Tab-separated table of C-alpha atoms in Angstrom:
chain	number	residue	atom	x	y	z
A	7	MET	CA	-58.851	-7.371	31.949
A	8	PRO	CA	-59.921	-11.053	31.376
A	9	ILE	CA	-56.987	-13.513	31.722
A	10	LEU	CA	-57.299	-14.791	28.083
A	11	ALA	CA	-56.979	-11.330	26.742
A	12	LEU	CA	-53.971	-10.590	28.999
A	13	ILE	CA	-52.180	-13.848	27.747
A	14	PHE	CA	-52.864	-13.006	24.078
A	15	LEU	CA	-51.286	-9.545	24.753
A	16	VAL	CA	-48.033	-11.149	26.222
A	17	THR	CA	-45.437	-12.562	23.812
A	18	GLY	CA	-42.041	-14.176	24.142
A	19	PHE	CA	-40.625	-14.951	27.565
A	20	TRP	CA	-43.118	-12.977	29.482
A	21	LEU	CA	-45.904	-15.502	28.856
A	22	ARG	CA	-44.297	-18.413	30.778
A	23	LEU	CA	-43.192	-15.991	33.572
A	24	ILE	CA	-46.799	-14.662	34.108
A	25	VAL	CA	-48.190	-18.272	34.163
A	26	LEU	CA	-45.519	-19.146	36.833
A	27	LEU	CA	-46.499	-16.220	38.957
A	28	LEU	CA	-50.186	-17.102	38.593
A	29	PHE	CA	-49.612	-20.490	40.056
A	30	ALA	CA	-47.079	-19.461	42.527
A	31	GLN	CA	-46.777	-20.773	46.080
A	32	PRO	CA	-50.152	-20.164	47.782
A	33	ALA	CA	-50.100	-17.131	50.035
A	34	PHE	CA	-49.741	-17.694	53.839
A	35	ALA	CA	-51.659	-15.646	56.379
A	36	GLN	CA	-49.179	-12.905	57.172
A	37	TRP	CA	-48.914	-9.352	58.517
A	38	SER	CA	-48.623	-6.317	56.371
A	39	GLU	CA	-46.481	-3.282	56.538
A	40	PRO	CA	-47.825	0.265	56.700
A	41	PRO	CA	-47.107	2.749	54.091
A	42	VAL	CA	-44.125	5.157	54.941
A	43	SER	CA	-46.509	8.127	55.007
A	44	ALA	CA	-48.279	6.420	58.092
A	45	ILE	CA	-45.046	6.136	60.181
A	46	PRO	CA	-44.560	9.060	62.615
A	47	ASP	CA	-41.180	10.777	62.915
A	48	THR	CA	-39.007	8.816	65.290
A	49	VAL	CA	-36.026	9.863	67.356
A	50	ILE	CA	-33.777	7.295	68.718
A	51	GLN	CA	-31.894	8.522	71.637
A	52	GLY	CA	-29.152	6.944	73.922
A	53	GLY	CA	-27.096	3.769	73.571
A	54	TRP	CA	-24.211	3.267	71.131
A	55	LEU	CA	-23.771	3.376	67.386
A	56	PHE	CA	-21.816	1.385	64.899
A	57	ASP	CA	-22.169	3.170	61.526
A	58	GLY	CA	-21.040	0.438	59.200
A	59	PHE	CA	-17.545	1.814	58.141
A	60	SER	CA	-15.860	2.772	61.484
A	61	ASP	CA	-13.716	0.479	63.515
A	62	GLU	CA	-15.304	1.652	66.775
A	63	ARG	CA	-18.805	2.347	68.053
A	64	HIS	CA	-19.685	5.931	69.301
A	65	ALA	CA	-22.236	7.264	71.693
A	66	ASN	CA	-25.517	7.636	69.681
A	67	PRO	CA	-25.722	11.292	68.804
A	68	GLY	CA	-29.603	10.936	68.292
A	69	ILE	CA	-30.948	9.672	64.942
A	70	LEU	CA	-34.065	11.372	63.417
A	71	ILE	CA	-36.143	8.955	61.214
A	72	ARG	CA	-38.586	10.623	58.839
A	73	ALA	CA	-40.464	9.126	55.820
A	74	GLY	CA	-38.493	5.965	56.205
A	75	LYS	CA	-35.037	7.488	55.993
A	76	ILE	CA	-32.341	8.822	58.295
A	77	ALA	CA	-33.258	12.535	58.197
A	78	ALA	CA	-30.484	13.802	60.593
A	79	LEU	CA	-27.951	12.662	63.138
A	80	GLY	CA	-27.181	14.613	66.235
A	81	VAL	CA	-30.654	15.625	67.281
A	82	ASN	CA	-32.181	16.469	70.592
A	83	PRO	CA	-35.656	14.958	71.142
A	84	GLU	CA	-36.692	18.088	73.213
A	85	ASP	CA	-36.609	19.955	69.801
A	86	PHE	CA	-39.515	17.904	68.587
A	87	SER	CA	-43.149	17.906	69.484
A	88	PRO	CA	-44.231	14.785	71.391
A	89	ALA	CA	-47.611	15.029	69.530
A	90	THR	CA	-45.824	14.271	66.146
A	91	THR	CA	-42.594	12.556	67.174
A	92	ARG	CA	-42.063	9.197	68.824
A	93	VAL	CA	-38.940	8.993	71.078
A	94	ILE	CA	-37.129	5.768	71.719
A	95	VAL	CA	-34.684	5.741	74.525
A	96	LEU	CA	-32.067	3.087	74.660
A	97	ASP	CA	-29.925	2.148	77.581
A	98	SER	CA	-26.123	2.229	77.804
A	99	ALA	CA	-26.084	-1.600	77.085
A	100	GLU	CA	-27.688	-1.316	73.549
A	101	THR	CA	-25.844	-0.886	70.314
A	102	ILE	CA	-27.458	0.317	66.929
A	103	LEU	CA	-26.214	-1.330	63.687
A	104	PRO	CA	-27.088	-0.848	60.106
A	105	GLY	CA	-29.506	-3.399	58.843
A	106	MET	CA	-27.478	-6.727	57.925
A	107	PHE	CA	-27.319	-8.277	54.395
A	108	ASP	CA	-27.220	-12.101	53.642
A	109	LEU	CA	-25.550	-12.317	50.207
A	110	HIS	CA	-26.154	-16.045	49.985
A	111	ALA	CA	-29.625	-16.438	51.479
A	112	HIS	CA	-31.160	-19.669	50.254
A	113	TYR	CA	-34.893	-19.916	50.839
A	114	ASN	CA	-35.165	-23.378	49.560
A	115	LEU	CA	-35.665	-26.360	51.752
A	116	ASP	CA	-35.432	-30.166	51.081
A	117	LEU	CA	-38.039	-31.557	53.506
A	118	VAL	CA	-39.604	-34.594	51.711
A	119	ASP	CA	-36.491	-35.915	50.029
A	120	GLU	CA	-37.611	-34.715	46.661
A	121	GLY	CA	-35.445	-31.736	46.098
A	122	ARG	CA	-35.183	-28.161	47.238
A	123	VAL	CA	-38.048	-25.707	46.865
A	124	GLU	CA	-38.609	-22.123	48.085
A	125	GLU	CA	-40.465	-21.142	51.307
A	126	VAL	CA	-40.055	-17.350	51.506
A	127	VAL	CA	-42.775	-16.197	53.803
A	128	HIS	CA	-41.740	-17.617	57.207
A	129	ASN	CA	-38.128	-17.738	56.305
A	130	GLY	CA	-38.113	-14.160	55.532
A	131	VAL	CA	-39.887	-13.300	58.984
A	132	LEU	CA	-37.156	-15.306	60.624
A	133	PHE	CA	-34.399	-13.486	58.703
A	134	LEU	CA	-35.949	-10.164	59.780
A	135	ALA	CA	-36.243	-11.164	63.396
A	136	ASN	CA	-32.541	-11.905	63.472
A	137	GLY	CA	-31.734	-8.356	62.230
A	138	VAL	CA	-31.143	-9.336	58.521
A	139	THR	CA	-33.058	-6.491	56.671
A	140	ALA	CA	-31.922	-7.514	53.119
A	141	THR	CA	-31.214	-10.812	51.401
A	142	TRP	CA	-29.995	-12.001	48.008
A	143	SER	CA	-31.051	-15.530	47.372
A	144	ALA	CA	-28.176	-17.038	45.440
A	145	GLY	CA	-30.096	-19.194	43.045
A	146	GLU	CA	-33.680	-20.183	43.108
A	147	TYR	CA	-35.659	-23.257	42.049
A	148	TYR	CA	-39.046	-21.533	42.016
A	149	PRO	CA	-38.043	-17.869	41.445
A	150	GLU	CA	-41.864	-17.020	40.955
A	151	ARG	CA	-42.339	-17.539	44.635
A	152	VAL	CA	-39.501	-15.287	45.604
A	153	ILE	CA	-40.696	-12.516	43.204
A	154	ALA	CA	-44.233	-12.692	44.284
A	155	GLN	CA	-43.303	-12.320	47.894
A	156	ARG	CA	-40.853	-9.560	47.049
A	157	ASP	CA	-43.732	-7.706	45.396
A	158	ARG	CA	-46.073	-8.238	48.237
A	159	ILE	CA	-43.327	-6.950	50.747
A	160	ASP	CA	-42.673	-3.902	48.514
A	161	ALA	CA	-46.375	-3.141	48.239
A	162	GLY	CA	-46.790	-3.216	51.974
A	163	GLU	CA	-48.924	-6.343	51.827
A	164	ALA	CA	-46.364	-8.700	53.654
A	165	ILE	CA	-43.611	-8.728	56.210
A	166	GLY	CA	-40.096	-9.610	55.345
A	167	PRO	CA	-36.592	-8.374	54.602
A	168	ARG	CA	-35.781	-6.577	51.333
A	169	LEU	CA	-35.676	-9.434	48.707
A	170	PHE	CA	-33.112	-8.976	46.073
A	171	ALA	CA	-34.151	-11.842	43.827
A	172	SER	CA	-31.512	-13.906	41.959
A	173	GLY	CA	-33.814	-15.619	39.564
A	174	PRO	CA	-33.067	-19.272	38.679
A	175	TYR	CA	-29.569	-20.783	38.567
A	176	PHE	CA	-27.835	-19.830	35.409
A	177	GLY	CA	-26.268	-23.161	34.470
A	178	ALA	CA	-26.974	-26.822	34.642
A	179	PHE	CA	-27.664	-26.696	38.515
A	180	ARG	CA	-31.121	-25.827	37.527
A	181	CYS	CA	-31.399	-29.641	37.774
A	182	GLU	CA	-29.995	-29.656	41.225
A	183	TYR	CA	-27.728	-32.666	42.224
A	184	SER	CA	-28.752	-34.642	39.181
A	185	VAL	CA	-25.840	-32.752	37.605
A	186	LYS	CA	-22.253	-32.867	38.831
A	187	VAL	CA	-20.453	-30.877	36.154
A	188	ALA	CA	-21.338	-28.377	33.545
A	189	ALA	CA	-21.284	-30.943	30.778
A	190	ASP	CA	-24.139	-33.014	32.358
A	191	GLU	CA	-27.473	-32.605	30.558
A	192	CYS	CA	-30.161	-30.479	32.173
A	193	ILE	CA	-33.679	-29.833	30.739
A	194	GLY	CA	-33.482	-26.341	32.249
A	195	TRP	CA	-30.062	-25.597	30.720
A	196	PRO	CA	-29.586	-27.886	27.815
A	197	ASN	CA	-26.087	-28.575	26.405
A	198	ASP	CA	-27.059	-27.071	23.085
A	199	ILE	CA	-28.258	-23.847	24.485
A	200	THR	CA	-27.566	-21.014	22.002
A	201	GLU	CA	-26.014	-17.629	22.796
A	202	ALA	CA	-29.337	-16.085	21.874
A	203	GLU	CA	-31.167	-18.263	24.463
A	204	ILE	CA	-28.713	-17.340	27.100
A	205	ARG	CA	-29.009	-13.663	26.485
A	206	GLN	CA	-32.768	-13.912	26.384
A	207	GLU	CA	-32.670	-15.726	29.741
A	208	VAL	CA	-30.795	-12.744	31.382
A	209	ASP	CA	-33.349	-10.341	29.525
A	210	VAL	CA	-36.418	-11.874	30.928
A	211	TRP	CA	-35.244	-12.134	34.581
A	212	GLN	CA	-33.890	-8.617	34.371
A	213	GLN	CA	-37.289	-7.420	33.390
A	214	ALA	CA	-38.656	-9.261	36.337
A	215	GLY	CA	-36.483	-7.111	38.670
A	216	VAL	CA	-33.551	-9.465	39.315
A	217	VAL	CA	-30.639	-7.252	40.089
A	218	SER	CA	-27.909	-9.983	40.414
A	219	ILE	CA	-27.484	-13.521	38.914
A	220	LYS	CA	-25.871	-16.721	40.091
A	221	ILE	CA	-23.939	-18.960	37.737
A	222	LYS	CA	-23.470	-22.585	38.661
A	223	GLN	CA	-22.362	-25.509	36.456
A	224	ALA	CA	-21.940	-23.368	33.276
A	225	THR	CA	-19.169	-23.771	30.732
A	226	PRO	CA	-16.555	-20.954	30.259
A	227	GLU	CA	-18.337	-19.687	27.174
A	228	GLU	CA	-21.715	-19.692	28.733
A	229	MET	CA	-20.258	-17.676	31.629
A	230	ARG	CA	-18.590	-15.230	29.322
A	231	ILE	CA	-22.018	-14.646	27.512
A	232	LEU	CA	-23.935	-14.397	30.807
A	233	ILE	CA	-21.566	-11.852	32.416
A	234	ASP	CA	-21.506	-9.674	29.232
A	235	GLN	CA	-25.366	-9.569	29.040
A	236	ALA	CA	-25.898	-9.044	32.718
A	237	HIS	CA	-23.340	-6.151	32.712
A	238	GLN	CA	-25.253	-4.520	29.866
A	239	TYR	CA	-28.116	-4.030	32.327
A	240	GLY	CA	-25.927	-2.992	35.339
A	241	MET	CA	-26.659	-6.339	36.957
A	242	THR	CA	-24.071	-7.979	39.062
A	243	VAL	CA	-22.909	-11.560	38.780
A	244	ALA	CA	-21.819	-14.142	41.381
A	245	SER	CA	-20.585	-17.686	40.880
A	246	HIS	CA	-20.091	-21.108	42.358
A	247	LEU	CA	-17.199	-22.167	40.137
A	248	ALA	CA	-16.350	-25.568	41.499
A	249	ASN	CA	-18.299	-28.718	40.391
A	250	TYR	CA	-18.992	-31.942	42.155
A	251	ASN	CA	-15.860	-33.710	40.798
A	252	VAL	CA	-13.818	-31.177	42.857
A	253	GLU	CA	-12.608	-29.319	39.940
A	254	TYR	CA	-13.518	-26.012	38.207
A	255	ASP	CA	-16.124	-25.740	35.595
A	256	VAL	CA	-14.685	-22.354	35.073
A	257	ASP	CA	-11.203	-21.460	36.517
A	258	LEU	CA	-11.370	-18.582	38.998
A	259	ARG	CA	-8.680	-16.591	37.218
A	260	ALA	CA	-10.521	-16.797	33.876
A	261	ALA	CA	-13.768	-15.913	35.510
A	262	ILE	CA	-12.341	-12.777	37.117
A	263	LEU	CA	-10.903	-11.701	33.745
A	264	MET	CA	-14.411	-12.137	32.223
A	265	GLY	CA	-15.659	-9.720	34.805
A	266	LEU	CA	-17.162	-11.797	37.625
A	267	ASP	CA	-18.310	-9.576	40.452
A	268	ARG	CA	-18.512	-12.031	43.292
A	269	VAL	CA	-17.036	-15.530	44.030
A	270	GLU	CA	-18.631	-17.849	46.448
A	271	HIS	CA	-17.143	-20.473	48.766
A	272	GLN	CA	-13.479	-20.732	48.032
A	273	LEU	CA	-10.546	-19.401	46.112
A	274	THR	CA	-8.604	-22.635	45.680
A	275	LEU	CA	-9.812	-26.081	45.495
A	276	GLY	CA	-8.984	-28.716	48.250
A	277	SER	CA	-6.588	-27.902	50.863
A	278	GLY	CA	-3.635	-26.311	48.926
A	279	GLY	CA	-2.061	-24.560	51.736
A	280	GLU	CA	-1.180	-20.986	52.440
A	281	ARG	CA	1.345	-20.735	49.648
A	282	SER	CA	-0.471	-22.740	46.988
A	283	ALA	CA	0.802	-21.711	43.704
A	284	GLU	CA	-2.341	-19.817	42.361
A	285	LEU	CA	-3.437	-18.079	45.570
A	286	PRO	CA	-1.203	-15.027	45.563
A	287	GLU	CA	-2.095	-14.266	41.955
A	288	ILE	CA	-5.782	-14.897	42.657
A	289	ILE	CA	-5.760	-12.488	45.552
A	290	GLU	CA	-3.938	-9.832	43.502
A	291	LEU	CA	-6.529	-10.119	40.803
A	292	MET	CA	-9.478	-9.909	43.152
A	293	LEU	CA	-7.960	-6.718	44.582
A	294	GLU	CA	-7.216	-5.276	41.080
A	295	ASN	CA	-10.703	-6.116	39.848
A	296	LYS	CA	-12.593	-5.412	43.114
A	297	VAL	CA	-14.089	-8.959	43.193
A	298	TYR	CA	-16.111	-9.631	46.265
A	299	TYR	CA	-15.724	-12.803	48.241
A	300	ASP	CA	-18.333	-14.693	50.223
A	301	ALA	CA	-16.703	-17.586	52.034
A	302	ASN	CA	-19.886	-19.218	53.583
A	303	LEU	CA	-17.823	-20.693	56.338
A	304	GLN	CA	-20.809	-21.835	58.503
A	305	MET	CA	-22.105	-24.097	55.748
A	306	TYR	CA	-18.580	-25.607	54.909
A	307	GLY	CA	-17.466	-26.143	58.469
A	308	GLY	CA	-20.957	-26.430	59.786
A	309	ILE	CA	-21.459	-29.952	61.139
A	310	ASN	CA	-17.998	-30.266	62.483
A	311	GLN	CA	-17.824	-26.762	63.880
A	312	ARG	CA	-21.137	-27.179	65.563
A	313	ARG	CA	-19.920	-30.420	67.258
A	314	ALA	CA	-16.613	-28.621	68.442
A	315	TYR	CA	-18.289	-25.419	69.571
A	316	PRO	CA	-21.916	-26.255	70.489
A	317	ASP	CA	-22.181	-23.313	72.994
A	318	ASP	CA	-21.134	-20.747	70.417
A	319	LEU	CA	-23.087	-22.030	67.485
A	320	LEU	CA	-26.313	-23.503	68.862
A	321	TRP	CA	-28.252	-21.074	71.162
A	322	ALA	CA	-31.873	-21.206	69.953
A	323	ASP	CA	-34.576	-23.900	69.452
A	324	GLU	CA	-34.739	-23.556	65.594
A	325	ALA	CA	-36.761	-26.724	65.258
A	326	GLN	CA	-39.848	-25.016	66.679
A	327	TYR	CA	-40.358	-23.127	63.471
A	328	PHE	CA	-41.003	-26.353	61.497
A	329	THR	CA	-44.391	-28.129	61.451
A	330	VAL	CA	-44.541	-31.217	63.736
A	331	TYR	CA	-44.542	-33.394	60.823
A	332	SER	CA	-41.438	-31.679	59.223
A	333	GLN	CA	-39.620	-31.947	62.631
A	334	GLU	CA	-40.301	-35.712	62.516
A	335	LEU	CA	-38.911	-36.028	58.933
A	336	LEU	CA	-35.811	-34.061	59.626
A	337	SER	CA	-35.105	-35.751	62.910
A	338	GLU	CA	-35.358	-39.174	61.142
A	339	ARG	CA	-33.062	-37.908	58.417
A	340	GLY	CA	-30.278	-36.643	60.766
A	341	ASP	CA	-27.160	-34.760	59.810
A	342	PRO	CA	-25.801	-35.009	56.230
A	343	PRO	CA	-21.996	-35.726	55.889
A	344	PRO	CA	-19.721	-32.709	56.618
A	345	GLU	CA	-19.140	-30.432	53.616
A	346	SER	CA	-15.424	-30.147	54.363
A	347	ASP	CA	-12.894	-32.110	56.352
A	348	ALA	CA	-10.724	-30.256	58.838
A	349	LYS	CA	-7.870	-29.659	56.626
A	350	GLU	CA	-9.904	-28.348	53.783
A	351	PHE	CA	-12.020	-26.080	56.086
A	352	ALA	CA	-8.701	-24.779	57.609
A	353	GLN	CA	-7.789	-23.774	53.968
A	354	ARG	CA	-11.102	-21.882	53.525
A	355	GLU	CA	-10.448	-19.888	56.752
A	356	ARG	CA	-6.892	-19.198	55.630
A	357	GLU	CA	-8.123	-17.852	52.328
A	358	LEU	CA	-10.471	-15.483	53.971
A	359	ARG	CA	-7.854	-14.286	56.367
A	360	LEU	CA	-5.190	-13.810	53.682
A	361	LEU	CA	-7.588	-11.832	51.384
A	362	TYR	CA	-8.302	-9.507	54.350
A	363	GLU	CA	-4.596	-9.211	55.290
A	364	ALA	CA	-3.709	-8.377	51.637
A	365	GLY	CA	-6.027	-5.443	51.748
A	366	GLY	CA	-9.362	-6.975	50.782
A	367	ARG	CA	-11.318	-5.691	53.739
A	368	ASP	CA	-13.924	-3.883	51.545
A	369	LEU	CA	-14.354	-6.982	49.402
A	370	LEU	CA	-15.680	-9.388	52.168
A	371	VAL	CA	-19.308	-10.094	52.377
A	372	VAL	CA	-21.495	-12.222	54.488
A	373	GLY	CA	-23.621	-15.179	53.282
A	374	THR	CA	-25.056	-18.231	54.972
A	375	ASP	CA	-25.541	-20.627	52.111
A	376	GLU	CA	-28.041	-22.691	54.223
A	377	PRO	CA	-30.413	-24.623	52.046
A	378	VAL	CA	-32.278	-26.527	54.674
A	379	TYR	CA	-31.695	-30.257	55.163
A	380	THR	CA	-31.681	-30.207	58.895
A	381	LEU	CA	-33.571	-28.606	61.833
A	382	LEU	CA	-31.481	-25.469	61.364
A	383	LEU	CA	-32.578	-22.320	59.564
A	384	PRO	CA	-30.809	-19.639	57.504
A	385	GLY	CA	-31.915	-16.610	59.696
A	386	PHE	CA	-30.088	-18.077	62.671
A	387	ALA	CA	-27.196	-19.362	60.522
A	388	TYR	CA	-26.465	-15.787	59.778
A	389	HIS	CA	-25.159	-15.252	63.332
A	390	ARG	CA	-23.195	-18.602	63.002
A	391	GLU	CA	-21.488	-17.000	59.933
A	392	LEU	CA	-20.537	-13.862	61.779
A	393	TRP	CA	-19.057	-16.049	64.453
A	394	ALA	CA	-17.233	-18.254	61.959
A	395	MET	CA	-15.674	-15.254	60.287
A	396	HIS	CA	-14.508	-13.901	63.668
A	397	HIS	CA	-13.127	-17.331	64.642
A	398	ALA	CA	-11.147	-17.512	61.373
A	399	GLY	CA	-9.192	-14.383	62.518
A	400	LEU	CA	-11.090	-11.333	61.274
A	401	PRO	CA	-11.567	-8.374	63.660
A	402	ASN	CA	-15.179	-7.918	64.767
A	403	ALA	CA	-15.351	-4.450	63.046
A	404	VAL	CA	-14.413	-6.049	59.892
A	405	VAL	CA	-17.079	-8.775	60.118
A	406	LEU	CA	-19.705	-6.132	60.903
A	407	GLN	CA	-18.679	-4.072	57.928
A	408	ALA	CA	-18.903	-7.138	55.727
A	409	ALA	CA	-22.447	-7.840	57.013
A	410	THR	CA	-23.616	-4.241	56.396
A	411	LEU	CA	-21.903	-1.699	54.112
A	412	ASN	CA	-20.025	-4.253	52.085
A	413	GLY	CA	-23.209	-6.227	51.380
A	414	ALA	CA	-24.827	-3.152	49.949
A	415	ARG	CA	-21.830	-2.217	47.949
A	416	ALA	CA	-21.672	-5.701	46.394
A	417	LEU	CA	-25.340	-5.325	45.194
A	418	GLY	CA	-24.827	-1.802	44.130
A	419	VAL	CA	-27.327	-0.279	46.650
A	420	ASP	CA	-24.862	1.442	49.040
A	421	ASP	CA	-26.236	4.743	47.958
A	422	ARG	CA	-29.345	4.033	49.981
A	423	LEU	CA	-28.526	1.059	52.280
A	424	GLY	CA	-25.728	-0.431	54.396
A	425	SER	CA	-24.638	2.276	56.722
A	426	ILE	CA	-26.118	4.851	59.167
A	427	GLU	CA	-25.818	8.024	57.258
A	428	VAL	CA	-28.151	10.988	56.549
A	429	GLY	CA	-30.295	10.282	53.527
A	430	LYS	CA	-30.180	6.501	53.650
A	431	GLN	CA	-33.065	4.326	54.312
A	432	ALA	CA	-33.722	3.707	58.005
A	433	ASP	CA	-32.883	-0.050	58.178
A	434	LEU	CA	-31.508	-0.463	61.588
A	435	VAL	CA	-30.894	-3.134	64.332
A	436	VAL	CA	-30.656	-2.515	67.986
A	437	VAL	CA	-28.887	-5.346	69.885
A	438	ARG	CA	-28.117	-5.820	73.557
A	439	GLY	CA	-24.330	-5.795	74.196
A	440	ASN	CA	-21.221	-4.643	72.082
A	441	PRO	CA	-20.694	-6.814	69.089
A	442	LEU	CA	-17.387	-5.043	68.594
A	443	GLN	CA	-16.139	-6.871	71.679
A	444	ASN	CA	-18.214	-10.130	71.467
A	445	ILE	CA	-19.558	-10.857	67.908
A	446	LYS	CA	-22.278	-13.100	69.521
A	447	ASP	CA	-24.003	-9.987	70.746
A	448	THR	CA	-25.439	-9.580	67.244
A	449	ARG	CA	-27.907	-12.351	67.997
A	450	HIS	CA	-29.316	-10.478	71.080
A	451	VAL	CA	-31.769	-8.463	68.779
A	452	ASN	CA	-33.962	-6.064	70.668
A	453	ARG	CA	-35.468	-4.059	67.763
A	454	VAL	CA	-35.555	-4.064	64.047
A	455	PHE	CA	-36.310	-1.284	61.785
A	456	LYS	CA	-36.970	-1.434	57.986
A	457	ALA	CA	-37.529	1.786	56.155
A	458	GLY	CA	-38.317	3.345	59.604
A	459	PHE	CA	-40.951	0.961	60.672
A	460	GLU	CA	-40.117	-0.862	63.889
A	461	TYR	CA	-40.612	-4.600	64.335
A	462	ASP	CA	-40.661	-6.570	67.569
A	463	PRO	CA	-38.282	-9.574	67.055
A	464	GLN	CA	-39.996	-11.701	69.633
A	465	ALA	CA	-43.478	-11.123	67.960
A	466	LEU	CA	-41.896	-12.021	64.604
A	467	LEU	CA	-40.378	-15.263	66.024
A	468	LYS	CA	-43.619	-16.173	67.517
A	469	SER	CA	-45.677	-15.644	64.366
A	470	ALA	CA	-43.431	-18.297	62.505
A	471	ARG	CA	-43.502	-21.063	65.093
A	472	GLY	CA	-44.727	-24.205	63.743
A	473	LYS	CA	-45.232	-22.843	60.276
A	474	ILE	CA	-42.521	-24.135	57.979
A	475	GLY	CA	-42.994	-27.353	55.878
A	476	PRO	CA	-45.734	-29.878	55.082
A	477	ASN	CA	-48.300	-30.710	57.692
A	478	GLY	CA	-48.503	-34.320	56.828
A	479	PRO	CA	-48.063	-37.052	54.114
A	480	ASP	CA	-50.841	-35.716	52.073
A	481	ASP	CA	-49.345	-32.092	52.058
A	482	HIS	CA	-46.153	-32.722	50.007
A	483	ALA	CA	-47.070	-31.145	46.604
A	484	ASP	CA	-45.551	-27.603	47.366
A	485	TRP	CA	-42.442	-29.242	48.758
A	486	VAL	CA	-41.515	-31.346	45.720
A	487	LEU	CA	-38.977	-29.981	43.165
A	488	HIS	CA	-40.002	-30.379	39.458
A	489	TYR	CA	-37.211	-29.631	36.953
A	490	ARG	CA	-38.592	-27.337	34.240
A	491	ALA	CA	-37.527	-26.573	30.758
A	492	LEU	CA	-35.465	-23.603	29.750
A	493	LEU	CA	-37.809	-20.515	29.932
A	494	GLY	CA	-39.525	-20.302	26.646
A	495	ASP	CA	-38.997	-23.853	25.381
A	496	ASP	CA	-42.795	-24.636	25.765
A	497	LEU	CA	-44.038	-21.271	24.358
A	498	PRO	CA	-46.302	-21.471	21.292
A	499	GLN	CA	-44.562	-21.393	18.019
A	500	GLU	CA	-45.207	-18.412	15.702
């Protein structure tokens, strides 16, 4: 169909969305994934298995993968014909885990000091190489890039994790750090935004396949409308509630009572201490309302923790995945100031631990919150987060459940992902070592399976070397953030 005819057939918000997708980030050279029908039956024999919900690992009973799913557990490879079945034999030092979820997986990078923009292709490859088979992006500045790559991956035309898109930020943070509080004016989320416009924003992104939205720098009334509209579609809602004046745009207690599904970063502001007045009530409300918590410790303790524990947190040359020019830019920039001082970070660790101890094990999820400002990348940051949660006092089995089954539950996809059970998608990670004893063993990834197809992590890493970022001063256009009007504001008037 000619493009003009297509445009005339499209009305309302879809016009702008299609235009955005047509002019999305240029496609990079990338591999493709085979159709599920082309993947032979596979039996994984040997090694150990952590299923996502137990406190221990068990001897692998034998996993049969067929048509992209876990078809059976407890199989003998001798019962299958070698002509039609591939057999993978693991050794006694290897452990199989469910594919891991990053529930705060930013794909945006600030490389030229002109705002954060999405690079999904190579970042996605690095997530997958690190055993992260599913991500939720927690607010996007160029959501069309994420959606386009999601669709390429789903069509088998590109390589990457499962991309659960979040769409744009819902709130004034669409204008990034030019806003500090919800009351600040933003072209993408104006102060006079109407209830109808808020509901239409949710509508259009739900139709684009967004399953969960992120609220940041919205007013209480805006949040109420957003949660209500999202829940009408069965979408979940997460929020960054604090603003940059170190106060709440929306109080956490009020947000929970509105129906918020996930809270990011912190439960109390500042360094209120273990017995701060509101914390016991907040934890009780979270337990009663099944509100998930994503602490993002590796981001908020990041710089100070990396300086204190370099051997635990810095193990790979992450700089090699940037272009040479980007490496120069980021090296000149150096580290930003720490996100939290020692006292505040200790409070964040304490809140995570207290929620767990109060019975909130099933409400903990893993998210990196690593928008790129330095020579570090979110795929590797995922393992820093697992270590940080362990270091805060959580048992390793609890951390691994947060990384797998809880992530799937929080997105409402635990009927098909998140654990090693018959009938679920065969998203699996094989690591060398026993992460139930040493959480750092999760970073020793030997094999990654997504929907039954196996990837070589080393080949994935090699494919991304030198690819992220501009190649020189004349190559900045795709790496500059432009604030854009509220979806629909520039549509033709009827």
